[in-house]
PDB file of C-alpha atoms and ligand atoms in Angstrom:
ATOM      1  CA  MET N   1     146.603 115.826  46.102  1.00  0.00           C
ATOM      2  CA  SER N   2     143.968 115.108  48.690  1.00  0.00           C
ATOM      3  CA  GLY N   3     142.939 117.937  50.876  1.00  0.00           C
ATOM      4  CA  THR N   4     140.735 117.529  53.978  1.00  0.00           C
ATOM      5  CA  LYS N   5     138.420 114.750  54.799  1.00  0.00           C
ATOM      6  CA  LEU N   6     134.939 115.881  54.159  1.00  0.00           C
ATOM      7  CA  TYR N   7     132.894 112.991  54.683  1.00  0.00           C
ATOM      8  CA  GLU N   8     133.726 109.288  55.557  1.00  0.00           C
ATOM      9  CA  GLY N   9     131.045 106.589  54.501  1.00  0.00           C
ATOM     10  CA  LYS N  10     131.313 102.865  54.911  1.00  0.00           C
ATOM     11  CA  ALA N  11     133.006 102.156  51.680  1.00  0.00           C
ATOM     12  CA  LYS N  12     134.567 105.486  50.603  1.00  0.00           C
ATOM     13  CA  ILE N  13     136.262 108.534  51.900  1.00  0.00           C
ATOM     14  CA  LEU N  14     135.377 112.111  50.321  1.00  0.00           C
ATOM     15  CA  PHE N  15     138.247 114.604  50.340  1.00  0.00           C
ATOM     16  CA  THR N  16     138.283 118.197  49.045  1.00  0.00           C
ATOM     17  CA  THR N  17     140.677 119.291  46.251  1.00  0.00           C
ATOM     18  CA  ASP N  18     142.004 122.516  45.375  1.00  0.00           C
ATOM     19  CA  ASP N  19     139.221 122.918  43.055  1.00  0.00           C
ATOM     20  CA  PRO N  20     135.719 123.757  45.075  1.00  0.00           C
ATOM     21  CA  HIS N  21     133.897 121.907  42.346  1.00  0.00           C
ATOM     22  CA  ILE N  22     135.825 118.755  42.431  1.00  0.00           C
ATOM     23  CA  LEU N  23     136.176 116.120  45.247  1.00  0.00           C
ATOM     24  CA  LEU N  24     138.531 112.959  45.541  1.00  0.00           C
ATOM     25  CA  SER N  25     136.586 109.843  46.473  1.00  0.00           C
ATOM     26  CA  ARG N  26     138.898 106.981  47.982  1.00  0.00           C
ATOM     27  CA  TYR N  27     137.354 103.468  47.860  1.00  0.00           C
ATOM     28  CA  LYS N  28     138.168 101.497  51.003  1.00  0.00           C
ATOM     29  CA  ASP N  29     138.397  97.602  51.618  1.00  0.00           C
ATOM     30  CA  ASP N  30     135.899  98.047  54.385  1.00  0.00           C
ATOM     31  CA  ALA N  31     132.767  96.033  53.822  1.00  0.00           C
ATOM     32  CA  THR N  32     129.450  96.361  55.959  1.00  0.00           C
ATOM     33  CA  ALA N  33     125.921  94.984  55.676  1.00  0.00           C
ATOM     34  CA  PHE N  34     122.782  95.189  57.497  1.00  0.00           C
ATOM     35  CA  ASN N  35     123.174  98.823  58.314  1.00  0.00           C
ATOM     36  CA  ALA N  36     126.833  98.123  59.475  1.00  0.00           C
ATOM     37  CA  LEU N  37     125.660  95.412  61.925  1.00  0.00           C
ATOM     38  CA  LYS N  38     128.004  93.016  60.020  1.00  0.00           C
ATOM     39  CA  LYS N  39     131.421  94.320  59.369  1.00  0.00           C
ATOM     40  CA  GLY N  40     134.499  92.993  57.639  1.00  0.00           C
ATOM     41  CA  THR N  41     137.176  93.773  54.936  1.00  0.00           C
ATOM     42  CA  ILE N  42     137.498  92.411  51.460  1.00  0.00           C
ATOM     43  CA  ALA N  43     141.024  92.124  50.252  1.00  0.00           C
ATOM     44  CA  ASN N  44     141.645  94.803  47.811  1.00  0.00           C
ATOM     45  CA  LYS N  45     137.936  95.671  47.500  1.00  0.00           C
ATOM     46  CA  GLY N  46     138.959  99.403  47.240  1.00  0.00           C
ATOM     47  CA  GLU N  47     141.197  98.869  44.064  1.00  0.00           C
ATOM     48  CA  MET N  48     138.747  96.412  42.252  1.00  0.00           C
ATOM     49  CA  ASN N  49     135.609  98.556  43.016  1.00  0.00           C
ATOM     50  CA  CYS N  50     137.277 101.723  41.881  1.00  0.00           C
ATOM     51  CA  ALA N  51     138.588 100.324  38.676  1.00  0.00           C
ATOM     52  CA  ILE N  52     134.878  98.776  38.025  1.00  0.00           C
ATOM     53  CA  ALA N  53     133.309 102.032  38.983  1.00  0.00           C
ATOM     54  CA  SER N  54     135.671 103.934  36.788  1.00  0.00           C
ATOM     55  CA  HIS N  55     135.452 101.742  33.824  1.00  0.00           C
ATOM     56  CA  ILE N  56     131.305 101.705  34.071  1.00  0.00           C
ATOM     57  CA  PHE N  57     131.201 105.320  34.471  1.00  0.00           C
ATOM     58  CA  GLN N  58     133.136 105.775  31.413  1.00  0.00           C
ATOM     59  CA  TYR N  59     130.633 103.566  29.504  1.00  0.00           C
ATOM     60  CA  LEU N  60     127.538 105.147  30.771  1.00  0.00           C
ATOM     61  CA  GLU N  61     128.915 108.785  30.002  1.00  0.00           C
ATOM     62  CA  ALA N  62     129.589 107.185  26.273  1.00  0.00           C
ATOM     63  CA  GLN N  63     125.816 106.308  26.390  1.00  0.00           C
ATOM     64  CA  GLY N  64     124.692 109.747  27.166  1.00  0.00           C
ATOM     65  CA  ILE N  65     124.221 109.217  30.845  1.00  0.00           C
ATOM     66  CA  ALA N  66     125.635 112.189  33.071  1.00  0.00           C
ATOM     67  CA  THR N  67     127.798 110.847  36.092  1.00  0.00           C
ATOM     68  CA  HIS N  68     129.851 112.754  38.626  1.00  0.00           C
ATOM     69  CA  PHE N  69     133.037 110.630  37.467  1.00  0.00           C
ATOM     70  CA  ILE N  70     135.895 113.012  36.253  1.00  0.00           C
ATOM     71  CA  LYS N  71     138.737 110.563  36.178  1.00  0.00           C
ATOM     72  CA  GLN N  72     140.801 107.834  38.070  1.00  0.00           C
ATOM     73  CA  VAL N  73     143.706 109.169  39.614  1.00  0.00           C
ATOM     74  CA  SER N  74     145.302 106.163  41.523  1.00  0.00           C
ATOM     75  CA  PRO N  75     144.127 102.309  41.911  1.00  0.00           C
ATOM     76  CA  ASN N  76     141.910 103.339  44.662  1.00  0.00           C
ATOM     77  CA  GLU N  77     141.061 107.184  44.012  1.00  0.00           C
ATOM     78  CA  MET N  78     138.909 108.962  41.660  1.00  0.00           C
ATOM     79  CA  LEU N  79     138.184 112.683  40.982  1.00  0.00           C
ATOM     80  CA  VAL N  80     134.478 113.512  41.125  1.00  0.00           C
ATOM     81  CA  ALA N  81     131.994 116.400  40.678  1.00  0.00           C
ATOM     82  CA  ALA N  82     131.136 118.114  44.114  1.00  0.00           C
ATOM     83  CA  VAL N  83     127.333 117.542  44.020  1.00  0.00           C
ATOM     84  CA  LYS N  84     124.521 117.629  46.433  1.00  0.00           C
ATOM     85  CA  ILE N  85     123.571 114.032  46.767  1.00  0.00           C
ATOM     86  CA  LEU N  86     119.722 113.492  47.370  1.00  0.00           C
ATOM     87  CA  ALA N  87     118.895 111.651  50.595  1.00  0.00           C
ATOM     88  CA  ILE N  88     116.997 108.918  48.318  1.00  0.00           C
ATOM     89  CA  GLU N  89     118.439 105.463  47.213  1.00  0.00           C
ATOM     90  CA  VAL N  90     117.048 104.414  44.010  1.00  0.00           C
ATOM     91  CA  VAL N  91     116.931 100.675  43.622  1.00  0.00           C
ATOM     92  CA  VAL N  92     116.100  99.250  40.142  1.00  0.00           C
ATOM     93  CA  ARG N  93     115.108  95.303  40.079  1.00  0.00           C
ATOM     94  CA  ASN N  94     114.971  92.922  37.134  1.00  0.00           C
ATOM     95  CA  ILE N  95     114.625  89.941  39.135  1.00  0.00           C
ATOM     96  CA  ALA N  96     113.232  89.217  42.782  1.00  0.00           C
ATOM     97  CA  ALA N  97     116.059  88.944  45.288  1.00  0.00           C
ATOM     98  CA  GLY N  98     116.897  90.639  48.804  1.00  0.00           C
ATOM     99  CA  SER N  99     114.548  92.848  50.492  1.00  0.00           C
ATOM    100  CA  ILE N 100     111.646  92.671  48.102  1.00  0.00           C
ATOM    101  CA  CYS N 101     111.151  88.784  48.624  1.00  0.00           C
ATOM    102  CA  LYS N 102     110.830  89.453  52.397  1.00  0.00           C
ATOM    103  CA  ARG N 103     108.380  92.483  51.933  1.00  0.00           C
ATOM    104  CA  LEU N 104     106.207  91.147  49.451  1.00  0.00           C
ATOM    105  CA  GLY N 105     106.627  87.226  49.785  1.00  0.00           C
ATOM    106  CA  LEU N 106     108.167  86.987  46.103  1.00  0.00           C
ATOM    107  CA  GLU N 107     110.252  83.864  45.278  1.00  0.00           C
ATOM    108  CA  GLN N 108     114.111  84.586  44.965  1.00  0.00           C
ATOM    109  CA  GLY N 109     115.091  84.613  41.345  1.00  0.00           C
ATOM    110  CA  GLN N 110     111.470  85.277  40.039  1.00  0.00           C
ATOM    111  CA  ALA N 111     111.815  87.391  36.837  1.00  0.00           C
ATOM    112  CA  LEU N 112     109.659  90.738  37.271  1.00  0.00           C
ATOM    113  CA  LYS N 113     107.430  91.639  34.386  1.00  0.00           C
ATOM    114  CA  GLU N 114     109.119  94.989  33.741  1.00  0.00           C
ATOM    115  CA  PRO N 115     111.906  96.864  35.632  1.00  0.00           C
ATOM    116  CA  LEU N 116     110.889  98.145  39.149  1.00  0.00           C
ATOM    117  CA  VAL N 117     111.878 101.140  40.470  1.00  0.00           C
ATOM    118  CA  GLU N 118     111.930 101.691  44.344  1.00  0.00           C
ATOM    119  CA  PHE N 119     112.907 104.624  46.669  1.00  0.00           C
ATOM    120  CA  PHE N 120     114.450 104.468  49.932  1.00  0.00           C
ATOM    121  CA  TYR N 121     115.113 107.010  52.647  1.00  0.00           C
ATOM    122  CA  LYS N 122     118.839 107.464  53.034  1.00  0.00           C
ATOM    123  CA  ASN N 123     118.835 107.599  56.721  1.00  0.00           C
ATOM    124  CA  ASP N 124     120.911 105.084  58.712  1.00  0.00           C
ATOM    125  CA  ASP N 125     119.082 105.907  61.949  1.00  0.00           C
ATOM    126  CA  LEU N 126     115.882 104.604  60.448  1.00  0.00           C
ATOM    127  CA  GLY N 127     117.602 101.481  58.691  1.00  0.00           C
ATOM    128  CA  ASP N 128     116.899 103.351  55.199  1.00  0.00           C
ATOM    129  CA  PRO N 129     113.048 102.702  54.754  1.00  0.00           C
ATOM    130  CA  LEU N 130     111.133 102.057  51.615  1.00  0.00           C
ATOM    131  CA  ILE N 131     109.361 105.338  50.679  1.00  0.00           C
ATOM    132  CA  THR N 132     106.603 106.431  48.003  1.00  0.00           C
ATOM    133  CA  GLU N 133     106.579 109.444  46.091  1.00  0.00           C
ATOM    134  CA  ASP N 134     104.294 111.225  48.386  1.00  0.00           C
ATOM    135  CA  HIS N 135     106.879 110.524  51.139  1.00  0.00           C
ATOM    136  CA  ILE N 136     109.537 112.190  49.064  1.00  0.00           C
ATOM    137  CA  ALA N 137     107.455 115.277  48.656  1.00  0.00           C
ATOM    138  CA  MET N 138     106.363 115.299  52.415  1.00  0.00           C
ATOM    139  CA  LEU N 139     110.174 115.115  53.590  1.00  0.00           C
ATOM    140  CA  ASP N 140     111.129 117.431  50.844  1.00  0.00           C
ATOM    141  CA  LEU N 141     113.825 114.943  49.630  1.00  0.00           C
ATOM    142  CA  ALA N 142     113.253 116.054  45.971  1.00  0.00           C
ATOM    143  CA  THR N 143     110.886 117.899  43.686  1.00  0.00           C
ATOM    144  CA  PRO N 144     108.012 115.807  41.738  1.00  0.00           C
ATOM    145  CA  ASP N 145     109.867 116.912  38.505  1.00  0.00           C
ATOM    146  CA  GLN N 146     113.069 115.428  40.053  1.00  0.00           C
ATOM    147  CA  VAL N 147     111.457 112.154  41.129  1.00  0.00           C
ATOM    148  CA  ALA N 148     110.137 111.794  37.385  1.00  0.00           C
ATOM    149  CA  GLN N 149     113.790 112.438  36.268  1.00  0.00           C
ATOM    150  CA  LEU N 150     115.217 110.073  38.815  1.00  0.00           C
ATOM    151  CA  LYS N 151     113.076 107.242  37.539  1.00  0.00           C
ATOM    152  CA  LYS N 152     113.838 107.843  33.804  1.00  0.00           C
ATOM    153  CA  LEU N 153     117.396 108.179  34.875  1.00  0.00           C
ATOM    154  CA  ALA N 154     117.319 104.744  36.880  1.00  0.00           C
ATOM    155  CA  LEU N 155     115.545 102.921  34.070  1.00  0.00           C
ATOM    156  CA  GLY N 156     118.058 104.217  31.451  1.00  0.00           C
ATOM    157  CA  ILE N 157     120.885 103.189  33.647  1.00  0.00           C
ATOM    158  CA  ASN N 158     119.357  99.990  33.989  1.00  0.00           C
ATOM    159  CA  HIS N 159     119.010  99.525  30.360  1.00  0.00           C
ATOM    160  CA  HIS N 160     122.750 100.349  29.518  1.00  0.00           C
ATOM    161  CA  LEU N 161     123.862  98.236  32.554  1.00  0.00           C
ATOM    162  CA  GLN N 162     122.076  95.086  31.359  1.00  0.00           C
ATOM    163  CA  ILE N 163     123.623  95.195  27.939  1.00  0.00           C
ATOM    164  CA  PHE N 164     127.045  95.896  29.634  1.00  0.00           C
ATOM    165  CA  PHE N 165     126.967  92.995  32.277  1.00  0.00           C
ATOM    166  CA  ASP N 166     125.461  90.655  29.625  1.00  0.00           C
ATOM    167  CA  GLN N 167     128.734  90.903  27.894  1.00  0.00           C
ATOM    168  CA  CYS N 168     130.506  89.727  31.163  1.00  0.00           C
ATOM    169  CA  HIS N 169     128.064  86.884  31.296  1.00  0.00           C
ATOM    170  CA  LEU N 170     126.762  88.311  34.616  1.00  0.00           C
ATOM    171  CA  THR N 171     122.984  88.909  34.853  1.00  0.00           C
ATOM    172  CA  LEU N 172     122.212  92.241  36.778  1.00  0.00           C
ATOM    173  CA  VAL N 173     119.455  91.067  39.134  1.00  0.00           C
ATOM    174  CA  ASP N 174     119.169  94.610  40.819  1.00  0.00           C
ATOM    175  CA  PHE N 175     121.193  97.576  41.789  1.00  0.00           C
ATOM    176  CA  LYS N 176     121.113 100.924  43.820  1.00  0.00           C
ATOM    177  CA  VAL N 177     122.187 104.058  42.877  1.00  0.00           C
ATOM    178  CA  GLU N 178     122.670 107.538  44.399  1.00  0.00           C
ATOM    179  CA  ILE N 179     122.045 110.818  42.440  1.00  0.00           C
ATOM    180  CA  GLY N 180     123.530 114.162  43.140  1.00  0.00           C
ATOM    181  CA  VAL N 181     122.404 117.599  42.089  1.00  0.00           C
ATOM    182  CA  ASP N 182     125.174 119.842  40.381  1.00  0.00           C
ATOM    183  CA  VAL N 183     125.453 123.821  40.772  1.00  0.00           C
ATOM    184  CA  ASN N 184     123.146 123.984  37.609  1.00  0.00           C
ATOM    185  CA  GLY N 185     120.699 121.812  39.074  1.00  0.00           C
ATOM    186  CA  ASN N 186     121.298 118.946  36.790  1.00  0.00           C
ATOM    187  CA  LEU N 187     121.017 115.307  38.011  1.00  0.00           C
ATOM    188  CA  LEU N 188     124.157 113.147  38.040  1.00  0.00           C
ATOM    189  CA  LEU N 189     124.650 109.451  38.659  1.00  0.00           C
ATOM    190  CA  ALA N 190     127.130 109.594  41.477  1.00  0.00           C
ATOM    191  CA  ASP N 191     128.509 107.403  44.514  1.00  0.00           C
ATOM    192  CA  GLU N 192     129.680 103.866  42.734  1.00  0.00           C
ATOM    193  CA  ILE N 193     128.358 100.977  40.586  1.00  0.00           C
ATOM    194  CA  SER N 194     130.296  97.941  41.857  1.00  0.00           C
ATOM    195  CA  PRO N 195     129.452  94.510  43.299  1.00  0.00           C
ATOM    196  CA  ASP N 196     128.838  96.332  46.524  1.00  0.00           C
ATOM    197  CA  THR N 197     125.703  97.972  44.931  1.00  0.00           C
ATOM    198  CA  CYS N 198     124.593  95.443  42.226  1.00  0.00           C
ATOM    199  CA  ARG N 199     123.439  92.136  42.492  1.00  0.00           C
ATOM    200  CA  LEU N 200     125.220  90.057  39.576  1.00  0.00           C
ATOM    201  CA  TRP N 201     124.605  86.273  38.929  1.00  0.00           C
ATOM    202  CA  ASP N 202     127.266  84.422  36.819  1.00  0.00           C
ATOM    203  CA  GLN N 203     125.261  83.248  33.758  1.00  0.00           C
ATOM    204  CA  ASP N 204     127.538  80.294  33.403  1.00  0.00           C
ATOM    205  CA  ILE N 205     126.681  78.830  36.789  1.00  0.00           C
ATOM    206  CA  ALA N 206     123.238  77.258  37.446  1.00  0.00           C
ATOM    207  CA  ASP N 207     123.654  76.767  41.435  1.00  0.00           C
ATOM    208  CA  PRO N 208     121.724  79.628  43.201  1.00  0.00           C
ATOM    209  CA  SER N 209     124.438  80.096  45.795  1.00  0.00           C
ATOM    210  CA  ASP N 210     127.510  79.506  43.523  1.00  0.00           C
ATOM    211  CA  ARG N 211     126.553  81.980  40.955  1.00  0.00           C
ATOM    212  CA  ILE N 212     126.353  84.884  43.584  1.00  0.00           C
ATOM    213  CA  MET N 213     129.330  87.390  42.212  1.00  0.00           C
ATOM    214  CA  ASP N 214     128.456  90.408  44.704  1.00  0.00           C
ATOM    215  CA  LYS N 215     128.313  91.378  48.273  1.00  0.00           C
ATOM    216  CA  ASP N 216     125.745  89.001  48.838  1.00  0.00           C
ATOM    217  CA  ARG N 217     128.368  86.716  49.210  1.00  0.00           C
ATOM    218  CA  PHE N 218     129.609  88.533  52.287  1.00  0.00           C
ATOM    219  CA  ARG N 219     126.140  89.422  53.582  1.00  0.00           C
ATOM    220  CA  GLN N 220     125.309  85.555  53.552  1.00  0.00           C
ATOM    221  CA  ASP N 221     128.864  84.311  54.552  1.00  0.00           C
ATOM    222  CA  LEU N 222     129.116  82.343  51.345  1.00  0.00           C
ATOM    223  CA  GLY N 223     132.977  82.512  51.076  1.00  0.00           C
ATOM    224  CA  LYS N 224     135.248  83.015  48.214  1.00  0.00           C
ATOM    225  CA  ILE N 225     134.106  86.712  48.471  1.00  0.00           C
ATOM    226  CA  ALA N 226     137.414  88.282  47.210  1.00  0.00           C
ATOM    227  CA  GLU N 227     137.500  85.872  44.416  1.00  0.00           C
ATOM    228  CA  ALA N 228     134.078  86.800  43.125  1.00  0.00           C
ATOM    229  CA  TYR N 229     135.201  90.365  43.177  1.00  0.00           C
ATOM    230  CA  GLN N 230     138.338  89.636  41.311  1.00  0.00           C
ATOM    231  CA  GLU N 231     136.393  87.646  38.612  1.00  0.00           C
ATOM    232  CA  VAL N 232     134.055  90.494  38.151  1.00  0.00           C
ATOM    233  CA  THR N 233     136.762  93.051  37.733  1.00  0.00           C
ATOM    234  CA  LYS N 234     138.405  90.948  35.452  1.00  0.00           C
ATOM    235  CA  ARG N 235     135.305  90.585  33.222  1.00  0.00           C
ATOM    236  CA  VAL N 236     134.216  94.066  33.553  1.00  0.00           C
ATOM    237  CA  LEU N 237     137.761  95.633  32.669  1.00  0.00           C
ATOM    238  CA  ALA N 238     137.693  93.156  29.623  1.00  0.00           C
ATOM    239  CA  VAL N 239     134.648  95.116  27.940  1.00  0.00           C
ATOM    240  CA  ASP N 240     135.847  97.675  25.233  1.00  0.00           C
ATOM    241  CA  ILE N 241     133.907 100.757  26.080  1.00  0.00           C
ATOM    242  CA  SER N 242     135.096 102.370  22.660  1.00  0.00           C
ATOM    243  CA  ALA N 243     133.111  99.827  21.018  1.00  0.00           C
ATOM    244  CA  HIS N 244     129.844 101.181  22.458  1.00  0.00           C
ATOM    245  CA  SER N 245     130.577 104.978  21.911  1.00  0.00           C
TER     246      SER N 245
HETATM  247  P1  LIG W   1     117.711  94.930  48.951  1.00  0.00           P
HETATM  248  O1  LIG W   1     117.392  93.982  48.180  1.00  0.00           O
HETATM  249  O2  LIG W   1     118.528  94.858  50.245  1.00  0.00           O
HETATM  250  O3  LIG W   1     116.706  96.239  49.055  1.00  0.00           O
HETATM  251  O4  LIG W   1     119.013  95.554  47.953  1.00  0.00           O
HETATM  252  C1  LIG W   1     118.548  96.156  46.548  1.00  0.00           C
HETATM  253  C2  LIG W   1     119.748  96.432  45.976  1.00  0.00           C
HETATM  254  O5  LIG W   1     120.615  97.453  46.603  1.00  0.00           O
HETATM  255  C3  LIG W   1     121.044  95.320  45.849  1.00  0.00           C
HETATM  256  O6  LIG W   1     121.760  95.384  44.660  1.00  0.00           O
HETATM  257  C4  LIG W   1     122.047  95.748  46.975  1.00  0.00           C
HETATM  258  C5  LIG W   1     121.848  97.362  47.118  1.00  0.00           C
HETATM  259  N1  LIG W   1     122.031  97.874  48.269  1.00  0.00           N
HETATM  260  C6  LIG W   1     122.994  98.856  48.462  1.00  0.00           C
HETATM  261  O7  LIG W   1     123.874  99.135  47.505  1.00  0.00           O
HETATM  262  N2  LIG W   1     123.149  99.412  49.783  1.00  0.00           N
HETATM  263  C7  LIG W   1     122.359  99.117  50.645  1.00  0.00           C
HETATM  264  O8  LIG W   1     122.368  99.713  51.867  1.00  0.00           O
HETATM  265  C8  LIG W   1     121.307  98.172  50.360  1.00  0.00           C
HETATM  266  C9  LIG W   1     120.383  97.874  51.561  1.00  0.00           C
HETATM  267  C10 LIG W   1     121.192  97.584  49.189  1.00  0.00           C
HETATM  268  N1  LIG W   2     125.904  99.073  52.788  1.00  0.00           N
HETATM  269  C1  LIG W   2     124.727  98.811  53.735  1.00  0.00           C
HETATM  270  C2  LIG W   2     125.457  98.795  55.085  1.00  0.00           C
HETATM  271  O1  LIG W   2     126.109  98.502  55.698  1.00  0.00           O
HETATM  272  C3  LIG W   2     123.836  97.648  53.706  1.00  0.00           C
HETATM  273  C4  LIG W   2     124.101  96.551  52.367  1.00  0.00           C
HETATM  274  O2  LIG W   2     124.546  96.849  51.505  1.00  0.00           O
HETATM  275  O3  LIG W   2     123.445  95.448  52.723  1.00  0.00           O
HETATM  276  O4  LIG W   2     125.079  98.520  56.036  1.00  0.00           O
END
């Protein structure tokens, strides 16, 4: 099924297929943090994240969000549209956590007045710095029209994901998305949506460390990492997507 390896990232490998418009994305158990300074593996993460991302991509498609997802073809592999990935990581935050607390002195867990969109330059050598719309224009990472579309798309995804994760009794604190441009110039949600790329807090647990159900358990050495991913997988797959289409 898979052809030649096109690109190996920290969490996935992309392969060519017989169709130049379609790629195979293989999810790995590898986990990294802090620009790969911290490395490890999470047992079965590839299969869990592939299952979670497949389910969420299908849910978002049903809500009218265009994604690169075509179909899941094995427990840890999916076919995706071949797109040009913008060198911009788009982060949406509902609650202050992670880098925004360090950067702006906000308190962890503080609810934001409204969802906040941030852009980061996807560049490992520079450590993915925060960038403004003017930086994006200066570096030619996207056109001003694409930036406006990116923001709208990211906020739309946030809206639908919040509804989705609420059903899992998980609070969507923040998440990162990557966006691809297809041959027709359309923007598609690409990469993955998973506990690697979202902060998810268990709504039924009050303790600030115990409620963490995402890669922060790995980043902060909180233990019970695979258990948290298993629980998220169980709750995500239990959401009936057809009820939302
Ligand atoms: P941050 O608080 O570290 O900026 O992270 C914001 C969100 O983006 C959080 O949900 C984790 C996710 N994220 C990634 O998916 N990849 C990354 O490389 C980083 C730094 C964050
Ligand atoms: N994925 C990023 C890395 O390795 C960072 C992170 O998710 O914290 O380096």
